[in-house]
Amino acid sequence: MSGFGRHRLLQILTDAGIVAVSWFLAFELRFDHGLPVYYDTLLRRTILLVVGIKIAVFLLFGFHRRWWRYVSVHDMWSAVRAVVVASVVADLTVYLLSPVHNVRLPRSIAVMDLLITLALVAGVRLLTRTLMERPRSGAFVTRGKEVIVVGAGDAGRLIVQEMQRSRMLRYTPIGFVDDDRGKRNSRILGVRVLGTMEELPRIVREYKPDEVLIAIPSASGEVRGRVVEAAQAADVPVKTLPGLYELIAGDVNLTGQIRPVQVEDVLGREQVEVDFEQVASYLVGQTVLVTGAGGSIGAELCRQIARVGPARLVLVDNAETALFEIERELVDERSFTPAVPKLIDVKDAKAMRREVFEKYRPTVVFHAAAYKHVPLMNTHPLASVRNNVAATRIVAQLAAEFEVERFVLISTDKAVNPQTVMGQSKAICEWIVESLGHRRDVPTRFVAVRFGNVLNSSGSVIPTFRRQIEKGGPVTVTHSEMTRYFMTIPEAVSLVVQAGAIGGRGQVFVLDMGEPVKIVDLATNMIRLSGKEPRLPGDEVTGPTDVAIKYVGSRPGEKLHEELWGENEAVGETTHPKILRLSRPPVDPEWLTGELAELERLADEGDTLEVVAKLGSIVREPKRETVPAAVPPAEISLGSEVLRRTEAGPPASA
């Protein structure tokens, strides 16, 4: 017999004993001077019958499928219902059968039996849980790390409960900190609320914990920063529960997700809340194509889209290792089998047509494939034009030809007043999407989503800073006043998916990135979170744990402050407070067609200087329509290829 089988049998036998004792006590307590003979006979003739009936009802209610050591309030209410039903059935049976002639079961005995059974059933279960969760004493049991838990809400209580239940975690909670003054000095699960956040520095000094744990998944960066500052002043490590997005995407085991505080936790940004299951409903049962699926944004798109149940998810990337890893993660770790990896270069028009659009007929396209390292693209403008501009044109044209329902371009804030090759190429990508989106003879809803830096993405400054800190410095910052917008990858992707849901035709959306962050402050926070002290230029050396911050000057074309929209762009609200809609006159489609053809011709000829000059002239002097009206039905001819729409519709599947 398995462990659970033995456990269940023990529970059944215990409950049978409880039922028998309750029935006996109900008779005994009813009469002060001993049982009359006829009631004693009724007790003896019915006790086994009552035990059998009640245990049968308990089994029907699934009474013994739960471990008593994990009994909850919900389980107790289920037990109450089962006991009430079992008692009513047993009492009616005894009353109607009348085993002793002319002797009926008194109502007082039935009521007392019910109350005693309830008390014993609940008491035994609660006592079992109490004994199981009681800290054990002995030579082989360690107290573990003493922890102060910040947040006495649901997450904090669950964490403390798990620490008390499983001593193998080697954590001992010694107090809560919570801003609800009504909880002060109260006890939650036997652990006292020591004070508020304002008192945290004093509490840490006084109680000297081994760790401070932030148990508020929705805590803002400011709150986490205050906790880190107070704990670091006393040289106490800080750990945290992950944010809401990490909890949703990860395991439900909270204690398994406790991790050190990271820089993204203390940036001062508010968590962006999105009801992802609702906003992504347009992806359910669809064939979704993600280009650049192995990149940081593309991979997170795949993870989040897989959660809502598309019929098929086509992953396109020309990086073999990255594509293999995201496909294995989806299939092996997330059990998402309809993932189709395609090792294809997105600028290969024939392969994209034959192996993706003709074969799988995607209904939604997220185009995330792009080169985005600014300094590298400045030295490789030909690659930037081919992989960003030409590839976007190819994928967008195919989406229109095969009547894809939605096309979402991942853009960047560097497309605003661009001074670099990468920014200029992405600005042109936006124009391609806008131009196709404004055509009435194209059923596809084309939108672009523009946002700033995402934390820990490929090309983000954070991995660079982390490597420099590990080497002992210096941490290189371009300028003391340089600022950038930051957002976590899951947040950015969830908003991109929502923008795809609310997007119209040819619209550009901008994600509200919050307040810009000074890069030097980011570097300072990262150094302190690593347990070291930052040393700014001009500061004296104070110890061996110092990490120097060095200003190296801005790179060519690099802005001091990034912008999310330009002077000629009007910004309006959408149904989501963190997604803004841009309004601007669209570029002239005929002008754009000619410019793209010339730009791609120069790139094919390998004329680097001419490509750089052409990029600059296109972006500086765009020809826009005077009225943002839809283009009359005609041929869509963006670039070197011509896409003709006919009444026959898209070509037949190969």
XYZ file of C-alpha atoms in Angstrom:
654
model
C 0.000 0.000 0.000
C 1.327 3.455 -0.915
C 2.121 6.132 1.651
C -0.969 8.086 0.690
C -3.110 4.912 0.858
C -1.926 4.172 4.404
C -2.448 7.793 5.323
C -5.988 7.764 3.941
C -6.848 4.515 5.771
C -5.609 6.056 9.027
C -7.801 9.102 8.446
C -10.860 6.904 7.814
C -10.248 4.866 10.970
C -9.751 8.044 13.005
C -12.983 9.550 11.700
C -14.815 6.290 12.391
C -13.621 6.522 15.995
C -14.729 10.175 16.165
C -18.222 9.253 14.892
C -18.536 6.418 17.421
C -17.332 8.569 20.343
C -19.625 11.442 19.341
C -22.665 9.134 19.176
C -21.813 7.644 22.586
C -21.224 11.063 24.201
C -24.466 12.458 22.799
C -26.405 9.698 24.602
C -24.375 10.000 27.807
C -24.667 13.786 28.022
C -28.422 13.680 27.376
C -29.099 11.867 30.651
C -27.606 13.001 33.968
C -28.080 9.751 35.914
C -27.121 7.113 33.401
C -28.796 5.774 30.292
C -32.240 4.223 30.618
C -32.241 0.606 29.481
C -34.193 1.208 26.273
C -31.882 4.107 25.211
C -28.828 2.002 26.067
C -30.251 -0.662 23.731
C -30.828 1.991 21.029
C -27.209 3.152 21.379
C -25.769 -0.350 21.063
C -28.011 -1.317 18.109
C -27.323 1.855 16.099
C -23.713 2.820 16.741
C -22.204 0.672 13.954
C -24.987 1.723 11.567
C -24.273 5.414 12.237
C -20.523 4.902 11.789
C -21.081 3.161 8.452
C -23.494 5.804 7.149
C -21.337 8.774 8.139
C -18.089 7.319 6.815
C -19.834 6.534 3.516
C -21.062 10.133 3.244
C -17.590 11.406 4.150
C -16.095 9.347 1.322
C -18.690 10.677 -1.130
C -17.675 14.236 -0.173
C -13.996 13.447 -0.785
C -13.427 13.919 2.930
C -10.197 11.926 3.018
C -8.458 13.148 -0.135
C -6.629 15.918 1.685
C -3.638 15.716 3.994
C -4.574 16.980 7.422
C -1.240 18.764 7.831
C -2.255 21.087 4.959
C -5.869 21.629 6.032
C -7.190 25.073 5.064
C -10.241 27.204 5.795
C -11.787 25.950 2.545
C -11.216 22.356 3.683
C -12.880 23.101 7.016
C -16.014 24.434 5.339
C -16.119 21.308 3.179
C -15.848 19.260 6.357
C -18.745 21.165 7.936
C -20.978 20.425 4.943
C -20.022 16.753 4.972
C -20.632 16.382 8.725
C -24.036 18.108 8.532
C -25.203 15.961 5.614
C -23.854 12.775 7.218
C -25.547 13.537 10.546
C -28.896 14.305 8.912
C -28.804 11.095 6.862
C -27.771 8.989 9.881
C -30.373 10.548 12.202
C -33.202 10.110 9.679
C -32.185 6.496 9.088
C -32.184 5.692 12.822
C -35.477 7.543 13.303
C -37.240 5.769 10.437
C -35.836 2.274 11.131
C -36.635 2.485 14.849
C -34.467 -0.504 15.897
C -36.017 -0.477 19.397
C -39.817 -0.820 19.440
C -41.604 2.392 20.426
C -38.279 4.199 21.043
C -37.527 7.152 18.753
C -34.240 9.053 18.538
C -34.564 12.256 20.646
C -33.886 15.496 18.754
C -31.561 16.669 21.542
C -29.311 13.639 20.976
C -29.230 14.312 17.211
C -28.231 17.965 17.778
C -25.550 17.113 20.363
C -24.160 14.388 18.106
C -23.845 16.907 15.253
C -22.081 19.491 17.428
C -19.717 16.988 19.035
C -18.803 15.453 15.664
C -18.086 18.890 14.200
C -15.922 19.838 17.183
C -13.901 16.631 17.131
C -13.467 16.536 13.333
C -12.253 20.149 13.233
C -10.192 19.808 16.387
C -8.312 16.697 15.286
C -7.412 18.256 11.938
C -6.267 21.557 13.393
C -4.281 19.763 16.083
C -2.572 17.630 13.425
C -1.609 20.703 11.402
C -0.366 22.504 14.523
C 1.812 19.587 15.561
C 3.202 19.157 12.031
C 4.101 22.846 11.691
C 5.505 23.252 15.207
C 9.247 23.946 15.163
C 11.048 20.769 16.180
C 13.759 20.798 18.787
C 16.777 18.560 18.859
C 20.394 18.315 17.936
C 19.701 17.742 14.234
C 17.365 20.695 13.714
C 18.812 24.111 12.921
C 16.995 27.373 13.400
C 18.171 28.592 10.013
C 18.460 32.168 8.817
C 16.491 34.710 10.783
C 14.392 36.773 8.401
C 12.381 39.967 8.652
C 9.533 39.865 6.126
C 8.492 43.168 4.562
C 4.777 42.921 3.814
C 2.182 41.230 6.023
C -0.283 40.702 3.173
C -1.282 37.478 1.476
C 2.152 36.858 -0.066
C 3.918 37.524 3.246
C 1.630 35.175 5.128
C 2.099 32.429 2.548
C 5.872 32.786 2.726
C 5.934 32.640 6.538
C 3.538 29.700 6.529
C 5.816 27.776 4.176
C 8.888 28.642 6.259
C 7.170 27.308 9.390
C 5.869 24.234 7.622
C 9.080 23.159 5.921
C 12.097 23.429 8.194
C 14.292 22.228 5.325
C 14.079 25.771 3.938
C 16.252 26.829 6.891
C 14.431 30.131 7.344
C 13.005 31.416 10.617
C 10.732 34.481 10.371
C 11.313 36.761 13.367
C 9.001 39.613 12.418
C 6.890 41.429 9.850
C 7.187 45.021 8.669
C 4.013 46.547 7.239
C 2.734 50.078 6.645
C -0.709 49.176 7.982
C -0.459 50.701 11.463
C -3.486 48.684 12.555
C -1.354 45.537 12.356
C 1.379 46.900 14.619
C 2.258 44.535 17.503
C -0.327 42.007 16.295
C 0.726 38.463 15.526
C 0.241 36.735 12.190
C 0.907 32.986 12.272
C 2.647 33.612 15.578
C 5.033 36.193 14.085
C 4.815 39.750 15.434
C 4.428 42.836 13.246
C 7.395 44.897 14.438
C 6.585 48.234 12.830
C 6.220 50.196 9.605
C 8.543 50.854 6.689
C 9.681 54.135 8.283
C 10.950 52.142 11.252
C 12.762 49.538 9.144
C 16.275 51.014 9.694
C 15.768 50.840 13.483
C 14.203 47.362 13.296
C 17.119 45.999 11.249
C 19.677 47.457 13.679
C 17.795 46.184 16.724
C 16.926 42.648 15.614
C 20.011 42.023 13.441
C 18.363 39.568 10.994
C 20.383 37.415 8.629
C 18.214 38.598 5.709
C 15.391 40.962 4.840
C 12.759 39.563 2.478
C 10.467 41.774 0.402
C 7.172 39.860 0.134
C 5.164 42.415 -1.871
C 4.994 41.320 -5.541
C 3.329 44.618 -6.530
C 5.824 46.821 -4.670
C 7.108 49.801 -6.612
C 10.771 50.356 -7.298
C 10.758 53.205 -4.776
C 9.540 50.924 -1.983
C 12.067 48.222 -2.838
C 14.789 50.856 -2.992
C 13.957 52.079 0.530
C 14.154 48.528 1.853
C 17.482 47.924 0.140
C 18.890 51.191 1.468
C 17.838 50.432 5.054
C 19.192 46.886 4.923
C 22.470 47.777 3.249
C 23.126 50.436 5.873
C 23.237 47.571 8.403
C 25.107 45.268 5.989
C 22.129 42.888 5.764
C 21.370 41.075 2.461
C 17.988 41.685 0.837
C 15.956 39.185 -1.135
C 12.610 39.601 -2.809
C 9.687 37.837 -4.314
C 9.611 38.491 -8.046
C 7.206 40.953 -9.610
C 3.728 40.061 -10.775
C 4.812 39.165 -14.304
C 7.477 36.745 -13.077
C 5.026 35.096 -10.686
C 2.410 34.659 -13.422
C 4.920 33.173 -15.851
C 6.729 31.062 -13.256
C 6.038 28.433 -10.639
C 3.346 28.818 -7.981
C 5.849 27.861 -5.272
C 6.601 31.262 -3.755
C 9.524 30.136 -1.653
C 11.154 28.657 -4.747
C 11.102 32.112 -6.365
C 12.820 34.066 -3.598
C 15.835 35.723 -5.225
C 18.294 38.542 -4.559
C 17.090 42.057 -5.345
C 18.063 43.076 -8.869
C 18.508 46.497 -10.376
C 15.184 46.331 -12.225
C 13.475 45.986 -8.838
C 14.666 49.416 -7.671
C 14.352 51.573 -10.778
C 11.395 53.454 -9.303
C 8.916 52.352 -11.975
C 5.372 51.249 -11.258
C 4.453 47.792 -12.485
C 2.347 47.902 -15.647
C -0.774 45.821 -15.156
C -2.328 44.029 -18.114
C -5.073 41.405 -18.103
C -3.084 39.369 -20.595
C -5.552 36.514 -20.996
C -8.233 39.016 -22.010
C -6.211 41.295 -24.289
C -4.546 38.371 -26.061
C -7.814 36.584 -26.810
C -7.426 37.485 -30.486
C -4.512 35.015 -30.638
C -6.490 31.996 -29.421
C -6.679 29.324 -32.107
C -4.668 31.417 -34.592
C -1.482 30.705 -36.498
C 0.979 33.263 -35.182
C 4.330 34.122 -36.777
C 7.116 35.671 -34.709
C 10.220 36.818 -36.568
C 13.395 37.202 -34.545
C 11.956 34.527 -32.253
C 15.334 33.770 -30.674
C 15.984 37.344 -29.533
C 15.101 38.742 -26.133
C 11.859 40.392 -27.276
C 10.940 37.661 -29.765
C 11.490 34.872 -27.238
C 9.321 36.583 -24.623
C 6.639 37.111 -27.266
C 6.706 33.361 -27.901
C 6.418 32.578 -24.174
C 3.461 34.869 -23.602
C 1.633 33.958 -26.809
C 2.001 30.238 -26.030
C 0.094 30.802 -22.772
C -3.146 31.771 -24.536
C -3.323 28.732 -26.811
C -2.686 29.583 -30.466
C -3.242 26.790 -32.957
C 0.358 27.115 -34.167
C 3.333 29.318 -33.348
C 5.865 29.707 -36.167
C 9.302 30.774 -34.922
C 11.592 32.378 -37.506
C 15.216 33.253 -36.814
C 18.548 32.891 -38.578
C 20.478 32.334 -35.305
C 20.586 28.554 -34.893
C 21.359 28.358 -31.163
C 18.845 31.000 -30.092
C 16.088 29.396 -32.193
C 16.878 25.939 -30.801
C 16.753 27.194 -27.209
C 13.368 28.927 -27.437
C 11.838 25.985 -29.291
C 13.121 23.538 -26.642
C 11.871 25.791 -23.849
C 8.379 25.939 -25.333
C 8.166 22.202 -25.989
C 10.053 20.712 -23.032
C 9.449 23.196 -20.223
C 6.067 24.650 -21.196
C 4.603 21.607 -22.995
C 3.656 23.741 -25.990
C 3.954 21.290 -28.855
C 2.566 23.363 -31.795
C 5.839 25.351 -31.952
C 7.354 25.291 -35.444
C 10.992 26.506 -35.681
C 12.133 27.811 -39.081
C 15.818 28.583 -39.538
C 15.331 31.302 -42.161
C 16.780 34.744 -42.831
C 13.803 37.142 -42.914
C 15.301 39.067 -45.823
C 15.195 35.911 -47.943
C 11.917 36.690 -49.725
C 11.653 33.346 -51.534
C 12.202 31.277 -48.387
C 9.759 33.383 -46.365
C 7.115 33.021 -49.053
C 7.574 29.303 -49.732
C 8.442 27.932 -46.271
C 6.369 30.215 -44.041
C 3.498 32.097 -45.676
C 2.470 29.528 -48.296
C 2.955 26.553 -45.980
C 1.502 27.815 -42.696
C -0.706 30.793 -43.691
C -0.156 32.876 -40.506
C -3.048 35.084 -39.416
C -1.053 37.270 -36.992
C 2.546 38.441 -37.481
C 4.855 39.979 -34.865
C 7.924 41.315 -36.655
C 10.676 41.563 -34.041
C 13.653 40.636 -36.232
C 16.100 43.542 -36.462
C 19.667 44.585 -35.880
C 19.674 47.015 -32.961
C 23.217 47.525 -31.640
C 23.706 51.229 -32.392
C 27.540 51.425 -32.601
C 27.742 48.229 -34.670
C 25.111 49.440 -37.133
C 26.942 52.747 -37.535
C 29.904 50.787 -38.861
C 27.730 48.357 -40.884
C 25.066 50.485 -42.608
C 24.628 47.990 -45.449
C 23.626 45.250 -42.999
C 21.293 47.663 -41.238
C 19.476 48.512 -44.467
C 19.224 44.879 -45.569
C 18.142 43.378 -42.242
C 15.952 46.208 -40.986
C 14.532 48.048 -43.985
C 14.489 45.377 -46.704
C 13.407 42.591 -44.352
C 10.528 44.667 -42.952
C 9.379 45.493 -46.474
C 9.493 41.816 -47.492
C 7.606 40.499 -44.451
C 5.050 43.335 -44.566
C 4.397 42.802 -48.273
C 3.918 39.074 -47.768
C 1.537 39.765 -44.886
C -0.540 41.996 -47.154
C -0.426 39.522 -50.069
C -1.563 36.598 -47.932
C -4.180 38.740 -46.166
C -2.791 38.337 -42.655
C -5.274 39.758 -40.172
C -2.764 41.706 -38.024
C 0.832 42.779 -38.461
C 2.730 44.282 -35.501
C 6.157 45.864 -35.978
C 8.473 46.151 -32.973
C 9.997 49.624 -33.250
C 12.217 51.743 -30.997
C 12.478 55.220 -29.510
C 15.669 55.622 -31.536
C 13.417 56.095 -34.585
C 12.474 59.534 -33.218
C 14.591 62.309 -34.775
C 17.176 59.626 -35.582
C 20.860 60.508 -35.615
C 22.227 56.983 -36.069
C 22.023 54.435 -38.873
C 20.003 52.052 -36.707
C 17.500 54.743 -35.726
C 17.109 55.908 -39.310
C 16.504 52.374 -40.550
C 13.803 51.794 -37.918
C 12.120 55.106 -38.777
C 11.803 53.915 -42.382
C 10.400 50.591 -41.108
C 7.629 52.533 -39.370
C 6.838 54.370 -42.624
C 6.572 51.063 -44.510
C 4.038 49.775 -42.000
C 2.099 53.054 -41.984
C 2.006 53.212 -45.770
C 0.633 49.686 -46.153
C -1.757 50.168 -43.254
C -3.423 53.196 -44.853
C -4.314 51.321 -48.032
C -7.991 50.451 -48.149
C -7.447 47.570 -50.551
C -5.227 45.803 -47.999
C -7.265 43.968 -45.320
C -4.329 43.575 -42.932
C -4.271 45.812 -39.856
C -0.707 47.132 -39.782
C 0.565 48.753 -36.574
C 3.963 49.657 -35.132
C 4.822 49.742 -31.428
C 7.625 52.025 -30.284
C 9.339 51.760 -26.897
C 12.669 52.414 -25.212
C 15.247 50.152 -23.588
C 14.173 46.874 -22.067
C 16.098 45.547 -19.112
C 18.455 42.633 -19.713
C 17.622 42.502 -23.407
C 20.284 41.829 -25.986
C 22.254 45.053 -26.256
C 21.036 46.423 -22.922
C 23.560 48.322 -20.826
C 22.850 46.166 -17.767
C 24.757 43.027 -18.864
C 27.692 45.288 -19.760
C 27.649 46.951 -16.343
C 27.349 43.562 -14.654
C 30.451 42.221 -16.408
C 32.395 45.365 -15.542
C 31.395 45.130 -11.862
C 32.436 41.461 -11.706
C 35.880 42.458 -12.994
C 36.181 45.152 -10.323
C 35.496 48.099 -12.644
C 35.655 50.627 -13.945
C 31.981 50.929 -14.952
C 31.907 53.070 -18.088
C 29.156 55.704 -18.405
C 29.072 57.939 -21.457
C 27.838 61.135 -19.741
C 26.896 62.158 -16.215
C 23.499 63.537 -17.354
C 22.568 60.841 -19.854
C 19.108 59.337 -19.297
C 17.215 56.450 -20.836
C 13.754 54.911 -20.543
C 13.608 51.375 -19.173
C 10.970 48.657 -18.959
C 11.148 44.953 -18.190
C 10.919 42.561 -21.120
C 7.660 40.870 -19.960
C 5.976 44.255 -19.442
C 7.009 45.553 -22.854
C 5.869 42.386 -24.613
C 2.494 42.292 -22.866
C 1.855 45.868 -23.973
C 2.960 45.042 -27.519
C 0.391 42.227 -27.612
C -2.279 44.588 -26.292
C -1.378 47.218 -28.878
C -1.946 44.530 -31.501
C -5.440 44.055 -30.081
C -6.460 47.738 -30.069
C -4.527 48.838 -33.156
C -6.298 50.236 -36.203
C -4.780 50.621 -39.643
C -1.359 52.147 -40.140
C -1.103 53.404 -36.579
C 2.012 53.874 -34.470
C 1.746 53.260 -30.746
C 4.135 54.334 -28.022
C 4.510 52.590 -24.689
C 4.530 54.892 -21.676
C 7.918 54.012 -20.208
C 7.529 56.071 -17.034
C 10.219 58.484 -15.949
C 13.643 58.347 -17.610
C 16.486 56.935 -15.502
C 19.937 58.510 -15.258
C 22.497 55.983 -16.438
C 24.924 56.956 -13.683
C 22.196 56.225 -11.093
C 21.632 52.858 -12.729
C 25.345 52.075 -12.480
C 25.439 53.224 -8.845
C 22.485 50.994 -7.900
C 24.001 47.982 -9.612
C 27.324 48.448 -7.815
C 25.627 48.733 -4.423
C 23.407 45.718 -5.051
C 26.555 43.716 -5.754
C 27.757 44.511 -2.220
C 30.318 47.119 -3.290
C 30.569 50.884 -3.120
C 30.524 53.145 -6.208
C 33.284 55.710 -6.627
C 32.475 58.652 -8.893
C 35.179 60.597 -10.735
C 36.959 62.834 -8.247
C 36.000 60.758 -5.179
C 38.738 59.438 -2.924
C 39.438 55.724 -2.641
C 37.866 54.493 0.588
C 38.330 50.724 0.501
C 39.032 47.581 -1.505
C 35.333 47.141 -2.372
C 35.162 50.394 -4.330
C 34.160 50.205 -7.997
C 35.040 53.255 -10.047
C 32.580 54.908 -12.431
C 34.301 56.405 -15.459
C 32.827 58.879 -17.947
C 33.933 58.011 -21.491
C 31.949 60.514 -23.563
C 28.982 60.123 -25.887
C 29.309 58.059 -29.053
C 28.655 59.523 -32.527
C 24.964 60.278 -33.014
C 24.077 59.293 -29.441
C 21.470 61.491 -27.767
C 21.794 62.718 -24.218
C 18.074 62.131 -23.644
C 15.987 59.748 -25.718
C 12.540 60.790 -26.924
C 9.429 58.686 -27.385
C 7.836 60.986 -29.960
C 8.919 63.887 -32.152
C 7.825 67.501 -32.381
C 5.642 66.854 -35.431
C 3.820 63.942 -33.778
C 0.626 64.414 -31.780
C -0.008 61.964 -28.959
C -3.433 60.680 -27.935
C -4.801 58.224 -25.411
C -5.975 54.667 -26.039
C -8.038 52.223 -24.009
C -4.912 51.345 -22.010
C -3.309 54.120 -19.919
C 0.214 52.896 -20.728
C -0.269 52.809 -24.505
C -0.346 56.084 -26.462
C -1.342 56.599 -30.082
C 0.712 58.807 -32.394
C -0.879 60.968 -35.034
C 1.083 62.325 -37.979
C 0.584 62.723 -41.731
C 1.664 59.527 -43.510
C 4.511 59.612 -45.972
C 3.666 59.753 -49.658
C 3.571 56.088 -50.816
C 4.876 56.791 -54.324
C 7.777 58.809 -52.933
C 8.538 56.052 -50.399
C 8.479 53.406 -53.136
C 11.077 55.257 -55.189
C 13.308 56.018 -52.215
C 13.264 52.410 -50.999
C 14.122 51.098 -54.452
C 17.100 53.450 -54.639
C 18.232 52.686 -51.083
C 18.124 48.930 -51.602
C 19.917 49.249 -54.948
C 22.760 51.129 -53.267
C 22.921 48.488 -50.513
C 23.042 45.673 -53.074
C 25.905 47.449 -54.862
C 27.768 47.736 -51.550
C 28.157 51.524 -51.749
C 28.489 52.303 -48.027
C 28.948 56.074 -48.264
C 26.037 56.462 -50.652
C 23.806 54.326 -48.391
C 24.620 56.462 -45.354
C 23.952 59.636 -47.331
C 20.696 58.263 -48.729
C 19.472 57.150 -45.302
C 20.099 60.622 -43.921
C 18.375 62.402 -46.804
C 15.291 60.151 -46.646
C 14.810 60.683 -42.917
C 15.610 64.413 -42.940
C 13.276 65.326 -45.791
C 10.341 62.910 -45.915
C 7.577 63.737 -48.355
C 4.289 63.461 -46.516
C 0.712 63.567 -47.704
C -1.079 66.804 -46.979
C -4.189 64.911 -45.863
C -3.811 61.518 -44.131
C -6.330 59.832 -46.398
C -6.288 56.246 -47.539
C -4.538 55.596 -50.829
C -6.906 54.656 -53.673
C -6.797 51.041 -54.811
C -3.688 50.404 -56.834
C -0.612 48.288 -56.710
C 1.455 48.165 -53.520
C 4.987 48.775 -54.742
C 7.292 49.292 -51.818
C 10.880 48.778 -52.878
C 12.230 46.566 -55.594
C 9.297 44.125 -55.660
C 5.760 44.899 -56.798
C 2.781 43.321 -55.062
C -0.352 43.387 -57.200
C -3.745 42.823 -55.623
C -6.231 41.066 -57.858
C -9.835 40.166 -57.421
C -8.769 36.530 -57.297
C -7.221 37.105 -53.861
C -3.973 35.600 -52.532
C -2.216 32.838 -54.408
C -3.271 29.296 -53.727
C -1.351 27.252 -51.205
C 1.529 25.297 -52.625
